Each structure stands twice: as structure tokens, then as C-alpha cells.
mmCIF file of C-alpha atoms in Angstrom:
data_model
loop_
_atom_site.group_PDB
_atom_site.id
_atom_site.type_symbol
_atom_site.label_atom_id
_atom_site.label_comp_id
_atom_site.label_asym_id
_atom_site.label_seq_id
_atom_site.Cartn_x
_atom_site.Cartn_y
_atom_site.Cartn_z
ATOM 1 C CA UNK A 1 -22.018 25.002 -12.156
ATOM 2 C CA UNK A 2 -20.640 25.466 -8.541
ATOM 3 C CA UNK A 3 -17.754 23.770 -7.683
ATOM 4 C CA UNK A 4 -17.255 21.991 -4.250
ATOM 5 C CA UNK A 5 -17.223 24.659 -1.640
ATOM 6 C CA UNK A 6 -16.517 24.874 1.871
ATOM 7 C CA UNK A 7 -16.393 26.587 4.984
ATOM 8 C CA UNK A 8 -14.806 28.974 6.717
ATOM 9 C CA UNK A 9 -11.761 29.736 4.656
ATOM 10 C CA UNK A 10 -9.751 29.322 8.162
ATOM 11 C CA UNK A 11 -10.851 29.164 11.667
ATOM 12 C CA UNK A 12 -8.449 30.138 15.218
ATOM 13 C CA UNK A 13 -8.988 27.130 17.502
ATOM 14 C CA UNK A 14 -8.401 26.611 21.373
ATOM 15 C CA UNK A 15 -7.109 22.802 22.413
ATOM 16 C CA UNK A 16 -10.060 21.370 23.918
ATOM 17 C CA UNK A 17 -12.565 23.018 21.703
ATOM 18 C CA UNK A 18 -15.102 21.404 19.402
ATOM 19 C CA UNK A 19 -15.105 22.708 15.849
ATOM 20 C CA UNK A 20 -17.672 21.432 12.882
ATOM 21 C CA UNK A 21 -16.273 22.429 9.200
ATOM 22 C CA UNK A 22 -19.081 22.742 6.567
ATOM 23 C CA UNK A 23 -18.881 21.212 2.861
ATOM 24 C CA UNK A 24 -21.146 21.801 0.090
ATOM 25 C CA UNK A 25 -20.474 19.170 -2.418
ATOM 26 C CA UNK A 26 -20.265 19.948 -6.765
ATOM 27 C CA UNK A 27 -24.245 19.419 -8.265
ATOM 28 C CA UNK A 28 -25.097 16.271 -8.969
ATOM 29 C CA UNK A 29 -22.686 14.563 -7.103
ATOM 30 C CA UNK A 30 -24.112 12.218 -3.767
ATOM 31 C CA UNK A 31 -21.000 11.204 -2.294
ATOM 32 C CA UNK A 32 -18.639 13.323 0.062
ATOM 33 C CA UNK A 33 -15.041 12.785 1.553
ATOM 34 C CA UNK A 34 -13.323 13.710 4.025
ATOM 35 C CA UNK A 35 -9.420 13.970 4.165
ATOM 36 C CA UNK A 36 -6.505 15.970 6.648
ATOM 37 C CA UNK A 37 -3.676 17.132 5.021
ATOM 38 C CA UNK A 38 -0.410 18.581 7.259
ATOM 39 C CA UNK A 39 1.663 20.684 5.790
ATOM 40 C CA UNK A 40 4.459 19.300 3.269
ATOM 41 C CA UNK A 41 1.756 16.122 3.470
ATOM 42 C CA UNK A 42 -0.134 14.738 1.173
ATOM 43 C CA UNK A 43 -3.921 14.088 2.134
ATOM 44 C CA UNK A 44 -4.560 12.015 4.276
ATOM 45 C CA UNK A 45 -8.810 10.500 4.286
ATOM 46 C CA UNK A 46 -10.820 10.508 7.243
ATOM 47 C CA UNK A 47 -14.116 8.953 6.106
ATOM 48 C CA UNK A 48 -16.729 9.344 3.065
ATOM 49 C CA UNK A 49 -20.765 9.727 3.430
ATOM 50 C CA UNK A 50 -22.826 7.896 0.746
ATOM 51 C CA UNK A 51 -26.958 8.339 1.332
ATOM 52 C CA UNK A 52 -26.689 10.033 4.844
ATOM 53 C CA UNK A 53 -24.051 7.120 5.800
ATOM 54 C CA UNK A 54 -20.557 6.400 6.832
ATOM 55 C CA UNK A 55 -19.387 4.152 4.481
ATOM 56 C CA UNK A 56 -15.597 3.869 4.395
ATOM 57 C CA UNK A 57 -13.427 5.505 6.795
ATOM 58 C CA UNK A 58 -9.913 6.249 7.940
ATOM 59 C CA UNK A 59 -7.410 5.716 10.196
ATOM 60 C CA UNK A 60 -8.441 8.444 12.519
ATOM 61 C CA UNK A 61 -9.863 8.460 15.875
ATOM 62 C CA UNK A 62 -13.902 9.095 17.006
ATOM 63 C CA UNK A 63 -13.645 13.021 17.946
ATOM 64 C CA UNK A 64 -13.661 12.698 14.212
ATOM 65 C CA UNK A 65 -17.065 12.460 13.190
ATOM 66 C CA UNK A 66 -19.386 13.423 10.501
ATOM 67 C CA UNK A 67 -22.805 14.072 9.038
ATOM 68 C CA UNK A 68 -24.306 14.005 4.961
ATOM 69 C CA UNK A 69 -27.721 15.649 4.960
ATOM 70 C CA UNK A 70 -30.630 14.547 1.915
ATOM 71 C CA UNK A 71 -28.929 17.089 0.143
ATOM 72 C CA UNK A 72 -25.685 15.728 0.391
ATOM 73 C CA UNK A 73 -23.798 18.972 1.840
ATOM 74 C CA UNK A 74 -21.916 17.705 5.152
ATOM 75 C CA UNK A 75 -20.512 18.297 7.865
ATOM 76 C CA UNK A 76 -17.111 17.109 9.978
ATOM 77 C CA UNK A 77 -16.626 17.464 13.649
ATOM 78 C CA UNK A 78 -13.910 17.242 16.089
ATOM 79 C CA UNK A 79 -13.576 17.465 19.633
ATOM 80 C CA UNK A 80 -11.216 17.900 21.870
ATOM 81 C CA UNK A 81 -8.833 19.787 19.592
ATOM 82 C CA UNK A 82 -5.043 19.209 20.147
ATOM 83 C CA UNK A 83 -2.335 21.047 18.358
ATOM 84 C CA UNK A 84 -1.675 18.117 15.981
ATOM 85 C CA UNK A 85 -5.533 18.408 14.511
ATOM 86 C CA UNK A 86 -3.991 21.739 13.036
ATOM 87 C CA UNK A 87 -3.996 21.541 9.244
ATOM 88 C CA UNK A 88 -5.660 22.166 5.543
ATOM 89 C CA UNK A 89 -8.928 19.882 6.157
ATOM 90 C CA UNK A 90 -10.324 19.350 2.456
ATOM 91 C CA UNK A 91 -13.601 17.609 1.482
ATOM 92 C CA UNK A 92 -14.142 15.831 -2.101
ATOM 93 C CA UNK A 93 -17.096 14.904 -3.840
ATOM 94 C CA UNK A 94 -17.734 12.096 -6.715
ATOM 95 C CA UNK A 95 -20.963 10.430 -8.150
ATOM 96 C CA UNK A 96 -21.697 6.806 -8.984
ATOM 97 C CA UNK A 97 -21.949 2.956 -8.182
ATOM 98 C CA UNK A 98 -21.942 4.293 -4.230
ATOM 99 C CA UNK A 99 -19.315 6.326 -3.968
ATOM 100 C CA UNK A 100 -15.777 4.575 -3.798
ATOM 101 C CA UNK A 101 -12.827 6.041 -5.176
ATOM 102 C CA UNK A 102 -12.863 4.800 -8.653
ATOM 103 C CA UNK A 103 -14.418 7.634 -10.518
ATOM 104 C CA UNK A 104 -13.260 11.223 -10.864
ATOM 105 C CA UNK A 105 -12.879 13.279 -7.552
ATOM 106 C CA UNK A 106 -13.470 17.013 -7.040
ATOM 107 C CA UNK A 107 -11.719 18.598 -3.895
ATOM 108 C CA UNK A 108 -13.025 21.781 -2.482
ATOM 109 C CA UNK A 109 -10.311 24.828 -1.819
ATOM 110 C CA UNK A 110 -10.030 23.566 2.144
ATOM 111 C CA UNK A 111 -10.630 25.032 5.262
ATOM 112 C CA UNK A 112 -7.259 25.734 7.050
ATOM 113 C CA UNK A 113 -7.763 25.328 10.755
ATOM 114 C CA UNK A 114 -5.005 26.342 13.524
ATOM 115 C CA UNK A 115 -5.234 25.100 16.908
ATOM 116 C CA UNK A 116 -3.500 27.139 19.491
ATOM 117 C CA UNK B 1 2.382 7.516 7.305
ATOM 118 C CA UNK B 2 2.253 7.772 3.587
ATOM 119 C CA UNK B 3 2.059 3.989 2.074
ATOM 120 C CA UNK B 4 2.761 5.970 -1.982
ATOM 121 C CA UNK B 5 6.072 6.599 -1.520
ATOM 122 C CA UNK B 6 7.033 9.854 -4.675
ATOM 123 C CA UNK B 7 9.930 10.836 -6.018
ATOM 124 C CA UNK B 8 12.013 13.326 -6.229
ATOM 125 C CA UNK B 9 9.800 15.432 -3.309
ATOM 126 C CA UNK B 10 11.611 18.422 -5.429
ATOM 127 C CA UNK B 11 12.280 19.212 -8.437
ATOM 128 C CA UNK B 12 13.607 22.133 -9.669
ATOM 129 C CA UNK B 13 14.183 22.673 -13.565
ATOM 130 C CA UNK B 14 14.551 25.300 -16.340
ATOM 131 C CA UNK B 15 11.666 26.145 -18.716
ATOM 132 C CA UNK B 16 11.768 23.578 -21.965
ATOM 133 C CA UNK B 17 13.345 20.868 -19.955
ATOM 134 C CA UNK B 18 11.594 17.517 -19.534
ATOM 135 C CA UNK B 19 10.756 15.135 -16.303
ATOM 136 C CA UNK B 20 9.624 12.573 -14.736
ATOM 137 C CA UNK B 21 8.087 12.066 -11.515
ATOM 138 C CA UNK B 22 7.057 8.422 -9.387
ATOM 139 C CA UNK B 23 4.753 6.833 -7.487
ATOM 140 C CA UNK B 24 5.413 3.548 -5.531
ATOM 141 C CA UNK B 25 3.650 1.650 -3.416
ATOM 142 C CA UNK B 26 4.199 -2.258 -1.740
ATOM 143 C CA UNK B 27 -0.060 -2.180 -2.317
ATOM 144 C CA UNK B 28 -2.017 -3.102 -5.328
ATOM 145 C CA UNK B 29 -4.506 -0.337 -6.089
ATOM 146 C CA UNK B 30 -7.701 -0.970 -8.192
ATOM 147 C CA UNK B 31 -6.963 2.640 -9.668
ATOM 148 C CA UNK B 32 -4.147 5.763 -9.316
ATOM 149 C CA UNK B 33 -5.398 8.816 -9.603
ATOM 150 C CA UNK B 34 -2.769 11.862 -10.447
ATOM 151 C CA UNK B 35 -3.335 15.646 -8.953
ATOM 152 C CA UNK B 36 -2.120 18.919 -9.134
ATOM 153 C CA UNK B 37 -2.330 21.322 -6.410
ATOM 154 C CA UNK B 38 -1.246 24.620 -5.722
ATOM 155 C CA UNK B 39 -0.990 27.337 -2.446
ATOM 156 C CA UNK B 40 -4.179 27.146 -0.901
ATOM 157 C CA UNK B 41 -5.815 25.796 -2.913
ATOM 158 C CA UNK B 42 -7.520 21.672 -3.144
ATOM 159 C CA UNK B 43 -6.191 19.225 -4.861
ATOM 160 C CA UNK B 44 -7.222 19.293 -8.556
ATOM 161 C CA UNK B 45 -7.930 15.634 -10.600
ATOM 162 C CA UNK B 46 -5.627 15.404 -13.582
ATOM 163 C CA UNK B 47 -5.806 11.371 -14.677
ATOM 164 C CA UNK B 48 -7.304 8.008 -13.477
ATOM 165 C CA UNK B 49 -5.370 4.816 -13.805
ATOM 166 C CA UNK B 50 -7.542 1.289 -14.201
ATOM 167 C CA UNK B 51 -5.511 -0.995 -15.636
ATOM 168 C CA UNK B 52 -2.270 -2.332 -15.362
ATOM 169 C CA UNK B 53 -0.429 -1.168 -18.348
ATOM 170 C CA UNK B 54 -1.973 1.497 -18.852
ATOM 171 C CA UNK B 55 -0.944 4.547 -20.396
ATOM 172 C CA UNK B 56 -2.800 7.832 -20.614
ATOM 173 C CA UNK B 57 -1.506 11.549 -22.305
ATOM 174 C CA UNK B 58 -2.956 14.949 -21.429
ATOM 175 C CA UNK B 59 -1.275 17.245 -23.574
ATOM 176 C CA UNK B 60 2.522 17.280 -22.729
ATOM 177 C CA UNK B 61 1.600 15.256 -19.876
ATOM 178 C CA UNK B 62 2.422 11.083 -19.865
ATOM 179 C CA UNK B 63 0.485 8.654 -17.534
ATOM 180 C CA UNK B 64 1.654 4.955 -16.817
ATOM 181 C CA UNK B 65 0.422 2.413 -14.366
ATOM 182 C CA UNK B 66 2.519 -0.718 -13.902
ATOM 183 C CA UNK B 67 1.726 -3.772 -14.570
ATOM 184 C CA UNK B 68 1.140 -4.553 -11.338
ATOM 185 C CA UNK B 69 -0.732 -1.630 -10.738
ATOM 186 C CA UNK B 70 1.307 -0.918 -7.785
ATOM 187 C CA UNK B 71 3.293 1.858 -8.910
ATOM 188 C CA UNK B 72 2.782 5.053 -11.885
ATOM 189 C CA UNK B 73 4.838 8.184 -13.371
ATOM 190 C CA UNK B 74 4.202 10.816 -14.337
ATOM 191 C CA UNK B 75 6.279 12.972 -17.516
ATOM 192 C CA UNK B 76 6.089 16.157 -18.569
ATOM 193 C CA UNK B 77 7.933 17.523 -21.955
ATOM 194 C CA UNK B 78 8.649 20.530 -22.553
ATOM 195 C CA UNK B 79 7.625 21.796 -18.596
ATOM 196 C CA UNK B 80 6.587 25.453 -18.570
ATOM 197 C CA UNK B 81 6.720 28.063 -15.553
ATOM 198 C CA UNK B 82 2.796 26.856 -15.346
ATOM 199 C CA UNK B 83 3.223 23.439 -14.601
ATOM 200 C CA UNK B 84 4.763 23.852 -11.502
ATOM 201 C CA UNK B 85 2.973 23.238 -8.079
ATOM 202 C CA UNK B 86 2.410 19.592 -6.172
ATOM 203 C CA UNK B 87 2.055 16.528 -7.802
ATOM 204 C CA UNK B 88 0.591 13.605 -6.019
ATOM 205 C CA UNK B 89 -0.246 10.396 -6.631
ATOM 206 C CA UNK B 90 -3.481 8.212 -5.305
ATOM 207 C CA UNK B 91 -4.567 4.598 -4.996
ATOM 208 C CA UNK B 92 -7.736 3.714 -4.463
ATOM 209 C CA UNK B 93 -8.140 0.380 -2.760
ATOM 210 C CA UNK B 94 -10.895 0.586 0.085
ATOM 211 C CA UNK B 95 -9.976 3.955 1.031
ATOM 212 C CA UNK B 96 -7.866 6.731 -0.515
ATOM 213 C CA UNK B 97 -4.196 6.581 -0.101
ATOM 214 C CA UNK B 98 -1.804 9.381 -0.727
ATOM 215 C CA UNK B 99 1.613 10.291 -1.356
ATOM 216 C CA UNK B 100 3.258 13.391 0.023
ATOM 217 C CA UNK B 101 3.591 14.861 -3.653
ATOM 218 C CA UNK B 102 6.621 15.662 -5.278
ATOM 219 C CA UNK B 103 6.900 19.851 -5.601
ATOM 220 C CA UNK B 104 7.713 21.453 -9.292
ATOM 221 C CA UNK B 105 9.453 24.288 -9.889
ATOM 222 C CA UNK B 106 9.737 25.804 -13.419
ATOM 223 C CA UNK B 107 11.884 28.415 -13.470
ATOM 224 C CA UNK B 108 11.382 30.930 -16.462
#
């Protein structure tokens, strides 16, 4: 049973560019959450998708957008990249009661994004 | 901005010692989770606590949720080098808020 997978593993982009990160949830999970983890910090919640809709959103600008597909996989898009967007981007999947955070979340290994 | 304060930020101990790390907030959470994260990997869920005053044990790890559901502690008995890692607490309300973590090093 595959866990949460993310691609790519590492990515280097230039300031102003756009990036798309991908996530496949754990088998049986229907909810996907995205987090940004800066060096030396805990993860910061970006948003959560359930039934192909954004259900919850953290304090991130509109440059951060996402999508969930019918197979529950998800993409995170970041436009007009800034140097401060350099971080580890984590995807977490869960299941039950229309998403939410009470139930177990399983994290993927993350995508390390470097903006130069 | 981390709304969950974790302490200590760094902890280095010898194998066999006991330790406690803390997670404090002014906010009330519907549940609180503890994770361990190793370099290059995503956080791994250790436990979820839901009820104020709840205590859960996972082998040598004991987790407690405060009566007011604003704080939590993690106690490790007889620490081993394999316990080394970043311990993160996360509180759930309308979203999920993580602390900055406690980086634990257990020396053999």
C-alpha cells in the first residue's frame, strides 16, 4: 500500500516564475492538505481540498492556488515566485468526515523548492 | 507566526535519560497531534489527543493534553538514540497550526 507520494523531489526556479507541485494521497484517503515548511520552522497550513473543492485556507496570498482531481490527487500552484517561497512543501492526506483535522494525517516526503 | 510555542527549542541528552517537551498556546484546540520528523522526510504522526486531561502512552512515550485543551506535553522515558528527531505539536481548530518544534538529540 503506497503512502503519500509527491513530485518532484527537488525543484529550482527563478524569481517571477510559476511552479506546480503534485501529490498523490494514501490509498483510501479523500482529503489533501498542503503545508509550507521554511527552514527551522514548523509546517504552515496553506489549504485543504476535499471533493475537488478548497475547504479551508491558511494565511497565504492568492499566488498560491490548488486543485484536486477526481482520483483525489492534488496540485499546488505558486505564481510569481518570490525568494521567500523557498521551502519544503508538504502534502498530507486524511480521510473521514469531510476532511477536517481531527483524523490522522499522513505526510509525504515533500518537495524542496529553491527560488533563486 | 507560530501560535503554538514549543519548549525547549533544542535538547541534547544522553541515552537512558528522561525528558519532557512542552507545547503551549492561548488558543483552545479541538484536538492536538504530535509528530516526529527526520531530515528529508515528512512528519510522522505519533498520537492524537482530543479530550481535555487525556493521557496516551505509546511504549516509552507519554502524551498529555491539558484540561483546557490549550497545551500538551510529551514525556520520553529512557531515551534512545533512535528517538532523535524534530518533535512537532499541531493543534486543530478551523485549520491546523504547528509549533516550530523541539529538536531532540540522544547521544549513545
